Amino acid sequence: MEYTKLGRTGLSVSRLCLGTMNFGPKTTEPDSYTIMDRALELGLNFFDTADVYGWKTGEGVTEQIIGRWFATGGGRRDKVVLATKVFGKMSDWPNDSGLSARHIVKACDDSLRRLQTDHIDLYQMHHVDRSTPWDEIWQAMSTLVQAGKVLYVGSSNFAGWHLGLAQASAKERGLLGLVSEQCIYNLFERTVELEVVPAAQHYGIGIIPWSPLHGGALSGMLRKQATGDAARVNEGRASDAATANRETIEAYEKLAEQIGVDPANLALAWLLSRPGVTAPIIGPRTQAQLDSAVGALDVTLSSETLARLDELFPPVGKGGPGPEAWAW
């Protein structure tokens, strides 16, 4: 396993992050345990979840599964850099969502209880909250840090200027501020290259891409459809991409075959080669999918392959950061 630092911190995390969103809805609890145990065997120490995962309002189904896995012992909790999130709706009451100080503190305590741990390594804001001032957000987060309940704070789905606002406000309070930004980033979705990635690099914020396979569109979906192994790729982003970009996907899968790399690992290897990226999030539903994904760490892409990928999936505008991407 390869490791890197999380943003500008001294915290070492694996270059792949285990996403747990499938645990509960698509993967049974015993199978989830098997995947997490296998992740540790492979040296993968970075796990990501959220209080809303499991999609039963207020129950935190996925966090509960992880908590019961921690409770089985074996030093599991100590081996994991644990990331979870706050923002989503946890009940029908008006203060049980968003980033008010009240909700941040209560949501953290609820997550700690479900996860059966005394601290969260990386507490991420799941979305920007335009109705809450940064002074209030950082007051709540600093309270949690001082209490030892949270070690680092991250964001998710922020724009570049949100990162700037967050860091400026944190600096005024003498706080470390954000250390990571979790955003959608893959060959199909490169918008973050305009401002989010440059802002993150400037502030020392590690990029954690979610949906690296674009919902399965980059996983070899056409081959899977042909063989009847298309459990996921006939819905959501993958289905939409296949409808609008079938020729591109065909060319992509042909390229993967030519260079002898699994399509999913080609997409992951591309992300691993991108500036500012700490660890793409993989969301295996089975141990076999996890074992396969780790193979991306052994893939080195040639300049010719990278150029071909840019042809198939052009960057936004002229490429690179803004404003050069759209101006002289």
Short mmCIF file of C-alpha atoms in Angstrom, two decimals:
data_model
loop_
_atom_site.label_atom_id
_atom_site.label_comp_id
_atom_site.label_asym_id
_atom_site.label_seq_id
_atom_site.Cartn_x
_atom_site.Cartn_y
_atom_site.Cartn_z
CA MET A 1 0.00 0.00 0.00
CA GLU A 2 1.14 3.54 -0.72
CA TYR A 3 0.63 6.31 1.83
CA THR A 4 0.65 10.07 1.64
CA LYS A 5 -0.05 12.99 3.97
CA LEU A 6 -3.58 14.34 4.22
CA GLY A 7 -3.19 17.82 2.79
CA ARG A 8 -0.63 19.86 4.73
CA THR A 9 -1.03 17.75 7.88
CA GLY A 10 1.33 15.16 9.30
CA LEU A 11 -1.41 12.50 9.12
CA SER A 12 -0.57 9.51 6.90
CA VAL A 13 -3.42 8.02 4.87
CA SER A 14 -3.57 5.32 2.22
CA ARG A 15 -3.72 6.53 -1.37
CA LEU A 16 -7.09 4.85 -1.73
CA CYS A 17 -9.93 5.66 0.66
CA LEU A 18 -12.54 3.03 1.51
CA GLY A 19 -16.00 4.47 0.90
CA THR A 20 -18.73 2.81 2.93
CA MET A 21 -21.91 4.21 1.35
CA ASN A 22 -22.96 0.73 0.17
CA PHE A 23 -22.76 -0.75 3.67
CA GLY A 24 -26.34 -1.45 4.67
CA PRO A 25 -28.31 -0.61 1.53
CA LYS A 26 -26.34 -2.77 -0.94
CA THR A 27 -23.84 -4.75 1.16
CA THR A 28 -24.90 -6.84 4.15
CA GLU A 29 -23.36 -6.22 7.56
CA PRO A 30 -21.31 -9.47 7.54
CA ASP A 31 -20.02 -8.69 4.05
CA SER A 32 -19.22 -5.14 5.16
CA TYR A 33 -17.11 -6.58 7.99
CA THR A 34 -15.30 -8.79 5.47
CA ILE A 35 -14.53 -5.81 3.22
CA MET A 36 -13.24 -3.69 6.11
CA ASP A 37 -11.09 -6.51 7.46
CA ARG A 38 -9.67 -7.10 4.00
CA ALA A 39 -8.98 -3.37 3.63
CA LEU A 40 -6.81 -3.47 6.76
CA GLU A 41 -5.03 -6.58 5.48
CA LEU A 42 -4.18 -4.65 2.32
CA GLY A 43 -2.90 -1.71 4.37
CA LEU A 44 -5.80 0.57 3.47
CA ASN A 45 -6.26 2.73 6.58
CA PHE A 46 -8.50 5.59 5.38
CA PHE A 47 -12.26 4.97 5.76
CA ASP A 48 -14.99 7.44 4.77
CA THR A 49 -18.63 7.47 5.86
CA ALA A 50 -21.42 9.95 6.71
CA ASP A 51 -24.23 10.25 9.22
CA VAL A 52 -26.85 10.05 6.45
CA TYR A 53 -25.49 6.89 4.82
CA GLY A 54 -27.92 4.02 5.01
CA TRP A 55 -30.62 6.42 3.83
CA LYS A 56 -32.99 5.92 6.77
CA THR A 57 -33.46 9.40 8.19
CA GLY A 58 -31.81 9.82 11.56
CA GLU A 59 -30.64 6.23 11.95
CA GLY A 60 -27.07 6.47 10.67
CA VAL A 61 -27.24 2.86 9.48
CA THR A 62 -23.75 2.76 7.95
CA GLU A 63 -22.11 4.44 10.94
CA GLN A 64 -23.75 1.83 13.18
CA ILE A 65 -22.33 -0.99 11.07
CA ILE A 66 -18.84 0.48 11.31
CA GLY A 67 -19.28 0.99 15.06
CA ARG A 68 -20.21 -2.64 15.61
CA TRP A 69 -17.21 -3.68 13.51
CA PHE A 70 -14.94 -1.52 15.69
CA ALA A 71 -16.47 -3.17 18.76
CA THR A 72 -15.28 -6.61 17.62
CA GLY A 73 -11.82 -5.52 18.77
CA GLY A 74 -8.49 -6.51 17.31
CA GLY A 75 -7.25 -2.92 17.31
CA ARG A 76 -9.54 -2.09 14.41
CA ARG A 77 -10.35 1.44 15.54
CA ASP A 78 -6.71 2.34 16.18
CA LYS A 79 -5.72 1.22 12.67
CA VAL A 80 -8.32 3.37 10.91
CA VAL A 81 -8.22 7.05 9.99
CA LEU A 82 -11.95 7.60 10.34
CA ALA A 83 -13.79 10.26 8.35
CA THR A 84 -17.48 11.05 8.63
CA LYS A 85 -19.70 13.98 7.70
CA VAL A 86 -22.25 16.45 9.03
CA PHE A 87 -24.91 18.51 7.25
CA GLY A 88 -27.69 16.18 6.09
CA LYS A 89 -31.22 15.99 7.42
CA MET A 90 -31.40 13.76 10.50
CA SER A 91 -35.04 14.43 11.42
CA ASP A 92 -37.99 16.59 10.40
CA TRP A 93 -37.15 19.17 13.08
CA PRO A 94 -35.68 22.41 11.67
CA ASN A 95 -32.38 22.33 13.58
CA ASP A 96 -31.45 18.75 12.69
CA SER A 97 -29.63 19.63 9.46
CA GLY A 98 -27.17 22.20 8.14
CA LEU A 99 -24.12 23.65 9.83
CA SER A 100 -25.47 25.58 12.78
CA ALA A 101 -23.32 25.24 15.90
CA ARG A 102 -26.19 23.40 17.53
CA HIS A 103 -26.42 20.81 14.79
CA ILE A 104 -22.66 20.35 14.38
CA VAL A 105 -22.14 19.59 18.07
CA LYS A 106 -25.20 17.35 18.40
CA ALA A 107 -24.48 15.51 15.14
CA CYS A 108 -20.91 14.86 16.25
CA ASP A 109 -22.04 13.35 19.54
CA ASP A 110 -24.59 11.19 17.70
CA SER A 111 -21.96 9.97 15.23
CA LEU A 112 -19.54 9.15 18.05
CA ARG A 113 -22.24 7.08 19.73
CA ARG A 114 -23.11 5.19 16.55
CA LEU A 115 -19.46 4.65 15.63
CA GLN A 116 -18.64 3.49 19.18
CA THR A 117 -15.55 5.67 19.36
CA ASP A 118 -14.41 8.69 21.37
CA HIS A 119 -13.10 10.71 18.44
CA ILE A 120 -13.48 11.34 14.72
CA ASP A 121 -10.21 11.77 12.85
CA LEU A 122 -11.67 13.84 10.00
CA TYR A 123 -15.02 15.60 10.44
CA GLN A 124 -16.27 16.84 7.09
CA MET A 125 -18.96 19.37 6.23
CA HIS A 126 -21.03 17.45 3.68
CA HIS A 127 -22.13 20.60 1.86
CA VAL A 128 -21.74 24.35 2.13
CA ASP A 129 -24.33 26.09 4.33
CA ARG A 130 -24.83 29.60 2.97
CA SER A 131 -27.15 30.55 5.85
CA THR A 132 -24.59 29.99 8.63
CA PRO A 133 -21.66 32.38 9.20
CA TRP A 134 -18.15 30.97 9.28
CA ASP A 135 -17.54 32.40 12.76
CA GLU A 136 -20.31 30.15 14.06
CA ILE A 137 -19.09 27.10 12.18
CA TRP A 138 -15.50 27.47 13.37
CA GLN A 139 -16.63 28.15 16.94
CA ALA A 140 -18.46 24.80 16.93
CA MET A 141 -15.61 22.93 15.26
CA SER A 142 -12.99 24.39 17.60
CA THR A 143 -15.14 23.36 20.57
CA LEU A 144 -15.13 19.78 19.27
CA VAL A 145 -11.38 19.86 18.62
CA GLN A 146 -10.63 21.23 22.08
CA ALA A 147 -12.79 18.49 23.58
CA GLY A 148 -10.80 15.85 21.67
CA LYS A 149 -13.87 14.68 19.79
CA VAL A 150 -12.55 15.82 16.39
CA LEU A 151 -8.93 15.95 15.23
CA TYR A 152 -9.16 17.48 11.73
CA VAL A 153 -11.88 19.31 9.81
CA GLY A 154 -12.64 18.89 6.11
CA SER A 155 -15.20 19.98 3.56
CA SER A 156 -17.16 18.31 0.79
CA ASN A 157 -18.79 19.73 -2.33
CA PHE A 158 -17.35 23.21 -1.78
CA ALA A 159 -16.54 25.73 -4.49
CA GLY A 160 -13.05 27.21 -4.66
CA TRP A 161 -14.20 30.52 -3.15
CA HIS A 162 -15.83 28.63 -0.26
CA LEU A 163 -12.43 27.15 0.54
CA GLY A 164 -10.95 30.65 0.53
CA LEU A 165 -13.64 32.00 2.85
CA ALA A 166 -13.26 29.06 5.20
CA GLN A 167 -9.49 29.40 5.45
CA ALA A 168 -9.59 33.18 5.93
CA SER A 169 -12.08 32.82 8.77
CA ALA A 170 -10.10 30.00 10.38
CA LYS A 171 -6.89 32.03 10.21
CA GLU A 172 -8.57 34.92 12.04
CA ARG A 173 -9.32 32.53 14.90
CA GLY A 174 -5.85 30.96 14.88
CA LEU A 175 -7.23 27.61 13.72
CA LEU A 176 -5.78 25.00 11.38
CA GLY A 177 -8.84 25.25 9.16
CA LEU A 178 -9.75 22.81 6.43
CA VAL A 179 -7.31 20.01 5.62
CA SER A 180 -9.33 18.22 2.92
CA GLU A 181 -12.01 18.74 0.30
CA GLN A 182 -14.09 15.80 -0.91
CA CYS A 183 -15.51 16.51 -4.35
CA ILE A 184 -16.83 14.74 -7.41
CA TYR A 185 -13.84 14.31 -9.71
CA ASN A 186 -13.37 11.83 -12.52
CA LEU A 187 -12.67 11.75 -16.25
CA PHE A 188 -16.26 12.78 -17.00
CA GLU A 189 -16.41 15.45 -14.26
CA ARG A 190 -13.38 17.76 -14.39
CA THR A 191 -14.97 21.06 -13.35
CA VAL A 192 -13.02 21.10 -10.08
CA GLU A 193 -9.81 21.58 -12.06
CA LEU A 194 -10.86 25.17 -12.76
CA GLU A 195 -10.87 26.57 -9.22
CA VAL A 196 -11.36 23.94 -6.50
CA VAL A 197 -8.12 22.05 -7.13
CA PRO A 198 -5.98 25.22 -7.49
CA ALA A 199 -7.50 26.68 -4.32
CA ALA A 200 -6.94 23.42 -2.45
CA GLN A 201 -3.31 23.28 -3.56
CA HIS A 202 -2.76 26.91 -2.52
CA TYR A 203 -4.13 26.28 0.98
CA GLY A 204 -2.63 22.82 1.47
CA ILE A 205 -6.01 21.09 1.34
CA GLY A 206 -5.98 17.48 0.16
CA ILE A 207 -8.43 16.51 -2.59
CA ILE A 208 -10.48 13.36 -1.94
CA PRO A 209 -12.40 12.53 -5.14
CA TRP A 210 -15.76 10.82 -4.84
CA SER A 211 -17.44 8.87 -7.65
CA PRO A 212 -14.07 8.21 -9.35
CA LEU A 213 -15.77 5.79 -11.76
CA HIS A 214 -18.69 8.14 -12.47
CA GLY A 215 -21.22 5.76 -11.00
CA GLY A 216 -19.71 2.81 -12.85
CA ALA A 217 -19.52 4.40 -16.32
CA LEU A 218 -15.71 4.03 -16.22
CA SER A 219 -15.73 0.52 -14.78
CA GLY A 220 -16.01 -1.34 -18.09
CA MET A 221 -19.77 -0.98 -18.20
CA LEU A 222 -20.26 -1.96 -21.84
CA ARG A 223 -18.36 -5.17 -21.33
CA LYS A 224 -20.39 -5.84 -18.19
CA GLN A 225 -23.64 -5.22 -20.02
CA ALA A 226 -22.56 -7.66 -22.72
CA THR A 227 -21.79 -10.37 -20.16
CA GLY A 228 -24.84 -9.68 -17.98
CA ASP A 229 -22.74 -8.41 -15.07
CA ALA A 230 -24.22 -4.91 -14.95
CA ALA A 231 -25.76 -4.75 -11.49
CA ARG A 232 -25.10 -1.05 -11.01
CA VAL A 233 -24.25 0.50 -14.35
CA ASN A 234 -27.81 0.54 -15.68
CA GLU A 235 -28.84 3.36 -13.35
CA GLY A 236 -27.80 6.85 -12.27
CA ARG A 237 -24.69 8.56 -13.64
CA ALA A 238 -23.53 5.47 -15.52
CA SER A 239 -26.80 5.11 -17.40
CA ASP A 240 -26.89 8.81 -18.27
CA ALA A 241 -23.28 8.71 -19.46
CA ALA A 242 -23.91 5.65 -21.62
CA THR A 243 -26.85 7.36 -23.29
CA ALA A 244 -24.96 10.57 -24.05
CA ASN A 245 -21.41 9.30 -24.50
CA ARG A 246 -21.52 5.71 -25.71
CA GLU A 247 -18.85 6.20 -28.39
CA THR A 248 -16.51 7.78 -25.85
CA ILE A 249 -17.00 4.91 -23.43
CA GLU A 250 -16.38 2.40 -26.22
CA ALA A 251 -13.12 4.16 -27.10
CA TYR A 252 -12.17 4.31 -23.43
CA GLU A 253 -12.69 0.59 -22.91
CA LYS A 254 -10.73 -0.11 -26.10
CA LEU A 255 -7.83 2.00 -24.76
CA ALA A 256 -7.89 0.08 -21.48
CA GLU A 257 -7.76 -3.20 -23.39
CA GLN A 258 -4.87 -1.98 -25.54
CA ILE A 259 -2.70 -1.06 -22.56
CA GLY A 260 -3.76 -4.13 -20.57
CA VAL A 261 -5.40 -2.30 -17.66
CA ASP A 262 -8.81 -2.89 -16.14
CA PRO A 263 -11.04 0.09 -17.06
CA ALA A 264 -11.84 0.86 -13.43
CA ASN A 265 -8.16 0.86 -12.53
CA LEU A 266 -7.38 3.10 -15.48
CA ALA A 267 -9.82 5.69 -14.11
CA LEU A 268 -8.35 5.40 -10.61
CA ALA A 269 -4.76 5.56 -11.87
CA TRP A 270 -5.61 8.74 -13.79
CA LEU A 271 -6.92 10.35 -10.60
CA LEU A 272 -3.88 9.20 -8.65
CA SER A 273 -1.73 11.00 -11.21
CA ARG A 274 -3.59 14.31 -10.87
CA PRO A 275 -2.06 17.23 -8.93
CA GLY A 276 -3.43 17.75 -5.44
CA VAL A 277 -5.23 14.40 -5.17
CA THR A 278 -4.76 12.63 -1.85
CA ALA A 279 -6.92 9.52 -2.22
CA PRO A 280 -9.83 8.63 -4.52
CA ILE A 281 -12.74 7.03 -2.69
CA ILE A 282 -13.53 3.49 -3.79
CA GLY A 283 -16.91 2.04 -2.82
CA PRO A 284 -16.69 -1.74 -3.22
CA ARG A 285 -19.81 -3.79 -2.72
CA THR A 286 -17.74 -6.99 -2.50
CA GLN A 287 -14.27 -8.08 -1.41
CA ALA A 288 -13.45 -8.97 -5.02
CA GLN A 289 -14.12 -5.38 -6.09
CA LEU A 290 -11.83 -4.14 -3.32
CA ASP A 291 -9.04 -6.52 -4.31
CA SER A 292 -9.36 -5.40 -7.91
CA ALA A 293 -9.31 -1.67 -7.10
CA VAL A 294 -6.04 -1.91 -5.20
CA GLY A 295 -4.42 -2.92 -8.48
CA ALA A 296 -4.69 0.72 -9.59
CA LEU A 297 -1.74 1.52 -7.34
CA ASP A 298 0.50 -0.57 -9.60
CA VAL A 299 -0.53 1.27 -12.79
CA THR A 300 1.76 3.93 -14.25
CA LEU A 301 0.26 5.81 -17.17
CA SER A 302 2.44 6.87 -20.08
CA SER A 303 2.33 10.38 -21.48
CA GLU A 304 0.68 8.95 -24.59
CA THR A 305 -2.09 7.35 -22.53
CA LEU A 306 -2.64 10.56 -20.57
CA ALA A 307 -2.86 12.53 -23.80
CA ARG A 308 -5.37 10.06 -25.22
CA LEU A 309 -7.51 10.36 -22.09
CA ASP A 310 -7.52 14.14 -22.52
CA GLU A 311 -8.73 13.62 -26.08
CA LEU A 312 -11.54 11.35 -24.96
CA PHE A 313 -12.47 13.40 -21.89
CA PRO A 314 -11.46 17.00 -22.63
CA PRO A 315 -10.85 19.27 -19.65
CA VAL A 316 -13.21 22.23 -19.20
CA GLY A 317 -12.41 25.16 -21.46
CA LYS A 318 -8.77 25.25 -22.49
CA GLY A 319 -7.78 23.04 -19.59
CA GLY A 320 -5.96 23.89 -16.38
CA PRO A 321 -7.03 26.41 -13.74
CA GLY A 322 -9.15 29.51 -14.20
CA PRO A 323 -9.04 32.14 -15.44
CA GLU A 324 -6.56 30.83 -18.02
CA ALA A 325 -8.99 28.01 -18.84
CA TRP A 326 -11.43 30.51 -20.28
CA ALA A 327 -9.45 33.74 -20.79
CA TRP A 328 -6.23 34.80 -22.51
#
